[in-house]
mmCIF file of C-alpha atoms in Angstrom:
data_model
loop_
_atom_site.group_PDB
_atom_site.id
_atom_site.type_symbol
_atom_site.label_atom_id
_atom_site.label_comp_id
_atom_site.label_asym_id
_atom_site.label_seq_id
_atom_site.Cartn_x
_atom_site.Cartn_y
_atom_site.Cartn_z
ATOM 1 C CA MET P 1 19.924 -38.580 26.905
ATOM 2 C CA THR P 2 19.277 -35.319 25.063
ATOM 3 C CA GLY P 3 15.831 -33.917 24.323
ATOM 4 C CA ALA P 4 16.221 -34.896 20.673
ATOM 5 C CA ASP P 5 17.094 -38.464 21.677
ATOM 6 C CA GLY P 6 14.072 -38.666 23.958
ATOM 7 C CA GLN P 7 11.759 -37.347 21.243
ATOM 8 C CA ARG P 8 13.195 -39.811 18.728
ATOM 9 C CA ASP P 9 12.733 -42.727 21.152
ATOM 10 C CA ARG P 10 9.136 -41.752 21.893
ATOM 11 C CA GLY P 11 8.376 -41.455 18.197
ATOM 12 C CA SER P 12 10.055 -44.799 17.524
ATOM 13 C CA THR P 13 8.066 -46.513 20.287
ATOM 14 C CA ALA P 14 4.772 -45.071 19.046
ATOM 15 C CA ARG P 15 5.541 -46.180 15.485
ATOM 16 C CA ASP P 16 6.407 -49.697 16.663
ATOM 17 C CA VAL P 17 3.148 -49.946 18.611
ATOM 18 C CA ARG P 18 1.180 -48.941 15.519
ATOM 19 C CA THR P 19 3.102 -51.409 13.369
ATOM 20 C CA ARG P 20 2.603 -54.203 15.895
ATOM 21 C CA VAL P 21 -1.164 -53.598 15.925
ATOM 22 C CA THR P 22 -1.258 -53.588 12.123
ATOM 23 C CA VAL P 23 0.695 -56.861 11.951
ATOM 24 C CA LEU P 24 -1.566 -58.476 14.575
ATOM 25 C CA VAL P 25 -4.666 -57.452 12.618
ATOM 26 C CA ALA P 26 -3.165 -59.007 9.480
ATOM 27 C CA LEU P 27 -2.171 -62.164 11.396
ATOM 28 C CA GLY P 28 -5.655 -62.653 12.827
ATOM 29 C CA ALA P 29 -7.264 -62.176 9.439
ATOM 30 C CA ASN P 30 -4.864 -64.575 7.712
ATOM 31 C CA LEU P 31 -5.267 -67.337 10.299
ATOM 32 C CA VAL P 32 -9.056 -67.321 9.941
ATOM 33 C CA ILE P 33 -8.878 -67.088 6.167
ATOM 34 C CA ALA P 34 -6.254 -69.845 5.861
ATOM 35 C CA ALA P 35 -8.410 -72.285 7.835
ATOM 36 C CA ALA P 36 -11.515 -71.435 5.796
ATOM 37 C CA LYS P 37 -9.735 -71.659 2.442
ATOM 38 C CA THR P 38 -8.085 -74.965 3.325
ATOM 39 C CA ALA P 39 -11.370 -76.550 4.398
ATOM 40 C CA ALA P 40 -13.221 -75.245 1.340
ATOM 41 C CA GLY P 41 -10.372 -76.158 -1.018
ATOM 42 C CA LEU P 42 -10.217 -79.753 0.220
ATOM 43 C CA PHE P 43 -14.002 -80.045 0.119
ATOM 44 C CA ALA P 44 -14.266 -78.620 -3.377
ATOM 45 C CA GLY P 45 -11.004 -80.030 -4.728
ATOM 46 C CA SER P 46 -10.206 -76.542 -6.005
ATOM 47 C CA PRO P 47 -6.569 -75.821 -6.959
ATOM 48 C CA ALA P 48 -7.218 -72.076 -6.910
ATOM 49 C CA LEU P 49 -8.611 -72.272 -3.381
ATOM 50 C CA LEU P 50 -5.730 -74.442 -2.184
ATOM 51 C CA SER P 51 -3.297 -71.971 -3.732
ATOM 52 C CA GLU P 52 -4.992 -69.167 -1.864
ATOM 53 C CA ALA P 53 -4.865 -71.255 1.334
ATOM 54 C CA ALA P 54 -1.096 -71.689 0.887
ATOM 55 C CA HIS P 55 -0.835 -67.948 0.331
ATOM 56 C CA SER P 56 -2.667 -67.237 3.610
ATOM 57 C CA VAL P 57 -0.571 -69.772 5.536
ATOM 58 C CA ALA P 58 2.595 -68.146 4.206
ATOM 59 C CA ASP P 59 1.282 -64.710 5.161
ATOM 60 C CA SER P 60 0.457 -65.924 8.683
ATOM 61 C CA LEU P 61 3.976 -67.263 9.179
ATOM 62 C CA ASN P 62 5.400 -64.045 7.795
ATOM 63 C CA GLU P 63 3.397 -61.967 10.258
ATOM 64 C CA VAL P 64 5.016 -63.979 13.065
ATOM 65 C CA PHE P 65 8.417 -63.140 11.560
ATOM 66 C CA LEU P 66 7.494 -59.452 11.444
ATOM 67 C CA LEU P 67 6.388 -59.430 15.101
ATOM 68 C CA ILE P 68 9.753 -60.953 16.022
ATOM 69 C CA ALA P 69 11.481 -58.296 13.907
ATOM 70 C CA VAL P 70 9.757 -55.410 15.691
ATOM 71 C CA ARG P 71 10.677 -56.802 19.117
ATOM 72 C CA ARG P 72 14.274 -57.893 18.481
ATOM 73 C CA SER P 73 15.296 -54.778 16.531
ATOM 74 C CA LYS P 74 14.709 -52.639 19.649
ATOM 75 C CA ARG P 75 17.412 -54.342 21.721
ATOM 76 C CA PRO P 76 20.108 -51.910 22.868
ATOM 77 C CA ALA P 77 23.656 -52.030 21.537
ATOM 78 C CA ASP P 78 26.145 -54.263 23.332
ATOM 79 C CA ASP P 79 29.796 -55.284 23.038
ATOM 80 C CA ARG P 80 29.057 -57.843 20.349
ATOM 81 C CA HIS P 81 26.821 -55.519 18.321
ATOM 82 C CA PRO P 82 28.046 -51.996 19.085
ATOM 83 C CA PHE P 83 25.832 -50.444 16.415
ATOM 84 C CA GLY P 84 22.667 -52.050 17.789
ATOM 85 C CA TYR P 85 20.200 -54.537 16.362
ATOM 86 C CA GLY P 86 18.291 -52.288 13.981
ATOM 87 C CA LYS P 87 19.123 -54.454 10.958
ATOM 88 C CA GLU P 88 17.284 -57.411 12.499
ATOM 89 C CA ARG P 89 14.170 -55.811 11.063
ATOM 90 C CA TYR P 90 15.534 -56.355 7.565
ATOM 91 C CA PHE P 91 16.702 -59.910 8.300
ATOM 92 C CA TRP P 92 13.231 -61.051 9.388
ATOM 93 C CA ALA P 93 11.680 -59.186 6.474
ATOM 94 C CA LEU P 94 14.008 -61.214 4.230
ATOM 95 C CA LEU P 95 12.782 -64.457 5.819
ATOM 96 C CA ALA P 96 9.201 -63.307 5.260
ATOM 97 C CA ALA P 97 9.959 -62.719 1.571
ATOM 98 C CA VAL P 98 11.465 -66.213 1.280
ATOM 99 C CA GLY P 99 8.311 -67.597 2.923
ATOM 100 C CA ILE P 100 6.137 -65.833 0.358
ATOM 101 C CA PHE P 101 8.243 -67.317 -2.451
ATOM 102 C CA VAL P 102 8.413 -70.920 -1.189
ATOM 103 C CA MET P 103 5.111 -71.431 0.642
ATOM 104 C CA GLY P 104 3.009 -69.138 -1.501
ATOM 105 C CA GLY P 105 4.453 -68.775 -4.968
ATOM 106 C CA CYS P 106 5.938 -72.216 -5.560
ATOM 107 C CA PHE P 107 2.962 -74.077 -4.095
ATOM 108 C CA SER P 108 0.515 -72.047 -6.173
ATOM 109 C CA VAL P 109 2.433 -72.820 -9.361
ATOM 110 C CA TYR P 110 2.516 -76.505 -8.396
ATOM 111 C CA GLN P 111 -1.256 -76.523 -7.813
ATOM 112 C CA GLY P 112 -1.843 -74.915 -11.194
ATOM 113 C CA VAL P 113 0.302 -77.481 -13.007
ATOM 114 C CA GLN P 114 -1.382 -80.349 -11.158
ATOM 115 C CA ALA P 115 -4.827 -79.028 -12.085
ATOM 116 C CA LEU P 116 -3.890 -78.981 -15.766
ATOM 117 C CA ARG P 117 -2.586 -82.548 -15.562
ATOM 118 C CA THR P 118 -5.535 -84.085 -13.704
ATOM 119 C CA ASP P 119 -8.412 -81.971 -15.112
ATOM 120 C CA GLN P 120 -10.372 -82.567 -11.910
ATOM 121 C CA GLN P 121 -14.032 -81.486 -11.938
ATOM 122 C CA GLU P 122 -15.788 -79.990 -8.942
ATOM 123 C CA SER P 123 -19.370 -80.129 -7.730
ATOM 124 C CA LEU P 124 -21.685 -77.146 -7.854
ATOM 125 C CA LYS P 125 -21.752 -77.189 -4.056
ATOM 126 C CA GLY P 126 -17.966 -76.992 -4.019
ATOM 127 C CA TYR P 127 -17.965 -73.995 -6.337
ATOM 128 C CA LEU P 128 -20.452 -72.122 -4.175
ATOM 129 C CA ALA P 129 -18.521 -72.899 -0.992
ATOM 130 C CA GLY P 130 -15.317 -71.716 -2.605
ATOM 131 C CA LEU P 131 -16.801 -68.456 -3.823
ATOM 132 C CA ALA P 132 -18.334 -67.793 -0.390
ATOM 133 C CA VAL P 133 -14.990 -68.296 1.324
ATOM 134 C CA LEU P 134 -13.295 -66.003 -1.188
ATOM 135 C CA GLY P 135 -15.894 -63.336 -0.470
ATOM 136 C CA VAL P 136 -15.118 -63.490 3.239
ATOM 137 C CA ALA P 137 -11.383 -63.464 2.465
ATOM 138 C CA LEU P 138 -11.780 -60.379 0.288
ATOM 139 C CA LEU P 139 -13.432 -58.510 3.152
ATOM 140 C CA ALA P 140 -10.836 -59.618 5.711
ATOM 141 C CA ASP P 141 -7.795 -58.981 3.525
ATOM 142 C CA GLY P 142 -9.266 -55.723 2.307
ATOM 143 C CA GLY P 143 -9.851 -54.557 5.875
ATOM 144 C CA SER P 144 -6.295 -55.421 6.857
ATOM 145 C CA LEU P 145 -4.962 -53.599 3.779
ATOM 146 C CA VAL P 146 -6.998 -50.488 4.585
ATOM 147 C CA ARG P 147 -5.577 -50.487 8.126
ATOM 148 C CA ALA P 148 -1.994 -50.761 6.833
ATOM 149 C CA LEU P 149 -2.486 -48.083 4.170
ATOM 150 C CA TYR P 150 -4.069 -45.768 6.723
ATOM 151 C CA GLN P 151 -1.009 -46.058 8.952
ATOM 152 C CA ALA P 152 1.344 -45.454 6.017
ATOM 153 C CA ARG P 153 -0.651 -42.441 4.845
ATOM 154 C CA ARG P 154 -1.082 -40.816 8.252
ATOM 155 C CA HIS P 155 2.461 -41.437 9.510
ATOM 156 C CA ARG P 156 4.972 -40.798 6.735
ATOM 157 C CA ASP P 157 7.874 -42.194 8.772
ATOM 158 C CA ALA P 158 6.127 -45.581 8.771
ATOM 159 C CA THR P 159 6.697 -46.029 5.031
ATOM 160 C CA THR P 160 10.355 -46.950 5.664
ATOM 161 C CA ASP P 161 9.399 -49.737 8.095
ATOM 162 C CA PRO P 162 9.982 -53.105 6.344
ATOM 163 C CA ALA P 163 7.388 -54.754 8.601
ATOM 164 C CA LEU P 164 4.649 -52.375 7.467
ATOM 165 C CA ARG P 165 5.781 -52.482 3.852
ATOM 166 C CA THR P 166 5.655 -56.288 3.928
ATOM 167 C CA VAL P 167 2.131 -56.260 5.379
ATOM 168 C CA ILE P 168 0.983 -53.849 2.659
ATOM 169 C CA ALA P 169 2.579 -56.000 -0.053
ATOM 170 C CA GLU P 170 1.056 -59.183 1.385
ATOM 171 C CA ASP P 171 -2.436 -57.749 1.781
ATOM 172 C CA ALA P 172 -2.440 -56.110 -1.642
ATOM 173 C CA THR P 173 -1.280 -59.377 -3.192
ATOM 174 C CA ALA P 174 -3.895 -61.278 -1.184
ATOM 175 C CA VAL P 175 -6.691 -59.060 -2.502
ATOM 176 C CA ALA P 176 -5.422 -59.482 -6.063
ATOM 177 C CA GLY P 177 -5.085 -63.239 -5.497
ATOM 178 C CA VAL P 178 -8.652 -63.537 -4.214
ATOM 179 C CA LEU P 179 -9.944 -61.737 -7.291
ATOM 180 C CA LEU P 180 -7.896 -64.020 -9.561
ATOM 181 C CA ALA P 181 -9.100 -67.142 -7.754
ATOM 182 C CA ALA P 182 -12.732 -66.012 -7.862
ATOM 183 C CA GLY P 183 -12.447 -65.238 -11.575
ATOM 184 C CA GLY P 184 -10.865 -68.637 -12.260
ATOM 185 C CA ILE P 185 -13.549 -70.517 -10.341
ATOM 186 C CA ALA P 186 -16.348 -68.534 -11.980
ATOM 187 C CA LEU P 187 -14.980 -69.169 -15.475
ATOM 188 C CA HIS P 188 -14.454 -72.841 -14.659
ATOM 189 C CA LEU P 189 -18.078 -73.021 -13.542
ATOM 190 C CA ALA P 190 -19.309 -71.233 -16.660
ATOM 191 C CA THR P 191 -17.238 -73.120 -19.231
ATOM 192 C CA GLY P 192 -16.451 -76.421 -17.559
ATOM 193 C CA GLN P 193 -12.785 -75.900 -18.446
ATOM 194 C CA VAL P 194 -10.398 -76.431 -15.535
ATOM 195 C CA ALA P 195 -7.738 -74.502 -17.435
ATOM 196 C CA TRP P 196 -9.308 -71.259 -16.230
ATOM 197 C CA GLU P 197 -8.899 -72.210 -12.601
ATOM 198 C CA ALA P 198 -5.438 -73.625 -13.208
ATOM 199 C CA GLY P 199 -4.483 -70.404 -14.954
ATOM 200 C CA ALA P 200 -5.701 -68.428 -11.937
ATOM 201 C CA SER P 201 -3.532 -70.590 -9.666
ATOM 202 C CA LEU P 202 -0.508 -70.039 -11.918
ATOM 203 C CA GLY P 203 -1.225 -66.306 -11.989
ATOM 204 C CA ILE P 204 -1.378 -66.194 -8.190
ATOM 205 C CA GLY P 205 1.918 -68.071 -7.994
ATOM 206 C CA LEU P 206 3.703 -65.742 -10.424
ATOM 207 C CA LEU P 207 2.340 -62.705 -8.596
ATOM 208 C CA LEU P 208 3.658 -64.031 -5.289
ATOM 209 C CA VAL P 209 7.057 -64.800 -6.811
ATOM 210 C CA TYR P 210 7.301 -61.233 -8.118
ATOM 211 C CA VAL P 211 6.319 -59.713 -4.757
ATOM 212 C CA ALA P 212 8.803 -61.976 -2.967
ATOM 213 C CA TYR P 213 11.543 -60.872 -5.375
ATOM 214 C CA ARG P 214 10.861 -57.196 -4.729
ATOM 215 C CA LEU P 215 10.796 -57.621 -0.941
ATOM 216 C CA THR P 216 13.945 -59.760 -1.019
ATOM 217 C CA ARG P 217 15.848 -57.198 -3.060
ATOM 218 C CA GLU P 218 14.831 -54.410 -0.708
ATOM 219 C CA ALA P 219 15.849 -56.392 2.393
ATOM 220 C CA ARG P 220 19.146 -57.378 0.750
ATOM 221 C CA ASP P 221 20.044 -53.764 0.014
ATOM 222 C CA ARG P 222 19.446 -52.765 3.641
ATOM 223 C CA LEU P 223 21.333 -55.745 5.065
ATOM 224 C CA ILE P 224 24.500 -55.269 3.024
ATOM 225 C CA GLY P 225 24.570 -51.569 3.885
ATOM 226 C CA GLU P 226 22.538 -48.880 2.159
ATOM 227 C CA ALA P 227 23.348 -45.174 2.174
ATOM 228 C CA VAL P 228 20.817 -42.621 3.331
ATOM 229 C CA ASP P 229 18.783 -40.856 0.685
ATOM 230 C CA THR P 230 20.645 -38.354 -1.484
ATOM 231 C CA GLN P 231 18.756 -35.379 -0.063
ATOM 232 C CA LEU P 232 19.798 -36.105 3.534
ATOM 233 C CA ARG P 233 23.382 -36.833 2.506
ATOM 234 C CA ASP P 234 23.578 -33.550 0.599
ATOM 235 C CA ARG P 235 22.254 -31.608 3.583
ATOM 236 C CA ILE P 236 24.886 -33.106 5.866
ATOM 237 C CA GLY P 237 27.579 -32.417 3.285
ATOM 238 C CA ASP P 238 26.424 -28.806 2.848
ATOM 239 C CA PHE P 239 26.439 -28.313 6.592
ATOM 240 C CA LEU P 240 30.032 -29.535 6.898
ATOM 241 C CA SER P 241 31.185 -27.485 3.924
ATOM 242 C CA SER P 242 29.658 -24.344 5.419
ATOM 243 C CA GLN P 243 31.733 -24.540 8.616
ATOM 244 C CA ASP P 244 34.501 -21.939 8.877
ATOM 245 C CA GLU P 245 37.011 -24.467 10.252
ATOM 246 C CA ILE P 246 36.580 -26.850 7.332
ATOM 247 C CA ASP P 247 38.508 -26.208 4.145
ATOM 248 C CA LYS P 248 37.150 -29.188 2.195
ATOM 249 C CA VAL P 249 34.980 -32.273 2.688
ATOM 250 C CA ALA P 250 37.092 -34.927 0.998
ATOM 251 C CA ALA P 251 34.647 -37.797 1.493
ATOM 252 C CA LEU P 252 31.262 -38.372 3.100
ATOM 253 C CA LEU P 253 29.953 -41.889 3.688
ATOM 254 C CA THR P 254 26.630 -42.830 5.256
ATOM 255 C CA MET P 255 24.880 -46.099 6.081
ATOM 256 C CA ARG P 256 21.508 -46.956 7.564
ATOM 257 C CA LEU P 257 21.857 -49.119 10.685
ATOM 258 C CA GLY P 258 18.117 -49.337 11.311
ATOM 259 C CA LEU P 259 14.938 -47.302 11.031
ATOM 260 C CA ASP P 260 16.172 -44.669 13.485
ATOM 261 C CA SER P 261 19.934 -45.057 13.302
ATOM 262 C CA VAL P 262 22.400 -43.725 10.748
ATOM 263 C CA LEU P 263 26.183 -43.890 10.587
ATOM 264 C CA VAL P 264 27.967 -40.798 9.241
ATOM 265 C CA ALA P 265 31.670 -40.930 8.415
ATOM 266 C CA ALA P 266 33.403 -37.893 6.913
ATOM 267 C CA ARG P 267 36.985 -37.188 5.908
ATOM 268 C CA ILE P 268 37.534 -33.466 6.219
ATOM 269 C CA ASP P 269 40.442 -31.103 5.597
ATOM 270 C CA LEU P 270 40.674 -28.334 8.161
ATOM 271 C CA VAL P 271 41.890 -24.823 7.515
ATOM 272 C CA PRO P 272 45.582 -24.215 8.315
ATOM 273 C CA GLY P 273 46.685 -22.915 11.668
ATOM 274 C CA LEU P 274 44.563 -24.975 14.098
ATOM 275 C CA ASP P 275 46.411 -26.591 16.972
ATOM 276 C CA SER P 276 45.546 -30.019 18.384
ATOM 277 C CA GLU P 277 43.288 -28.625 21.114
ATOM 278 C CA GLU P 278 41.311 -26.555 18.622
ATOM 279 C CA VAL P 279 40.966 -29.573 16.333
ATOM 280 C CA GLU P 280 39.508 -31.580 19.202
ATOM 281 C CA LEU P 281 37.001 -28.847 20.069
ATOM 282 C CA VAL P 282 35.967 -28.523 16.425
ATOM 283 C CA CYS P 283 35.308 -32.266 16.202
ATOM 284 C CA VAL P 284 33.193 -32.280 19.350
ATOM 285 C CA ARG P 285 31.186 -29.282 18.202
ATOM 286 C CA LEU P 286 30.588 -30.696 14.731
ATOM 287 C CA LYS P 287 29.436 -34.052 16.076
ATOM 288 C CA GLN P 288 27.057 -32.393 18.510
ATOM 289 C CA ARG P 289 25.590 -30.138 15.846
ATOM 290 C CA ILE P 290 25.123 -32.993 13.374
ATOM 291 C CA THR P 291 23.382 -35.106 16.002
ATOM 292 C CA GLY P 292 21.275 -32.129 17.063
ATOM 293 C CA LYS P 293 20.138 -31.368 13.514
ATOM 294 C CA TRP P 294 19.671 -35.010 12.524
ATOM 295 C CA PRO P 295 18.876 -37.134 15.635
ATOM 296 C CA GLU P 296 18.991 -40.332 13.592
ATOM 297 C CA ALA P 297 22.748 -39.755 13.082
ATOM 298 C CA GLU P 298 23.660 -41.782 16.171
ATOM 299 C CA HIS P 299 27.218 -42.559 15.087
ATOM 300 C CA VAL P 300 29.352 -39.726 13.663
ATOM 301 C CA PHE P 301 33.010 -40.275 12.803
ATOM 302 C CA LEU P 302 35.275 -37.502 11.550
ATOM 303 C CA ASP P 303 38.602 -38.333 9.968
ATOM 304 C CA ILE P 304 40.662 -35.156 10.242
ATOM 305 C CA THR P 305 43.275 -34.426 7.603
ATOM 306 C CA GLU P 306 45.150 -31.191 8.159
ATOM 307 C CA ALA P 307 45.220 -28.949 5.134
ATOM 308 C CA PRO P 308 48.760 -28.319 3.879
ATOM 309 C CA GLY P 309 50.382 -25.013 4.738
ATOM 310 C CA PRO P 310 51.656 -22.527 2.099
ATOM 311 C CA GLU P 311 55.219 -23.885 2.343
ATOM 312 C CA GLU P 312 53.956 -27.376 1.419
ATOM 313 C CA LEU P 313 52.102 -26.280 -1.686
#
């Protein structure tokens, strides 16, 4: 293992520890909040509270998915998966997004529709219990969100982690959902119209569906094979083009294999006059220099096409 590899592994391990702590904080908060919201929602007969309870249950299950993702994505490459298991992170993030859609979004919409159909009235005691629970939930979800945002702000590399991004999306949505639910309950209490609370439940559901869509699209792009950012690709291409032995870079393909792993495949035309031994040495040197400059480029493949000689032109 080179020094660059060791530094990358240490950085990756430290990032995963931070992410795991952030996910555990979110999981603990959501479990407590889900139990409180469910009890208060059943007691008060509040569709907005039950929608928020479904949201917290979905978030709790998703945090379990994210913990699995962090652990399983670190498994080393083997014969069956020669490029490693880095994409497992995106697979479990996809499952988390589906959980948000089904358990959170769809149930919240259902609760809103049911509230409009039944026009159920709640007691004053139920309203007060519901608002108290939402106040506690706002503090817990807000604290978890602050923790996640702090990690993302302090460690820029963490912003590409789908586990952390999912936690931020969940917590931000949870805070917005609590505010919607509280507003719906308060307006229901003030006006006596259940439509306000039902509208809050529908709003929470639509918000969750939108967040799930965004997370699903992001996970899908990574799973089917996404290129590295244009800036990194251009730097690699400029490096290859600047080498004296390379006449032309005919093609350069990249793909992210995980948070810390990138595949680089280049088809290059070499200058005329190099024999087979020189070609081999050039390939070795180029691969070593690419890996040295960009440690995340774990897999580098060079397809050598000899440039035609003057008599072939």
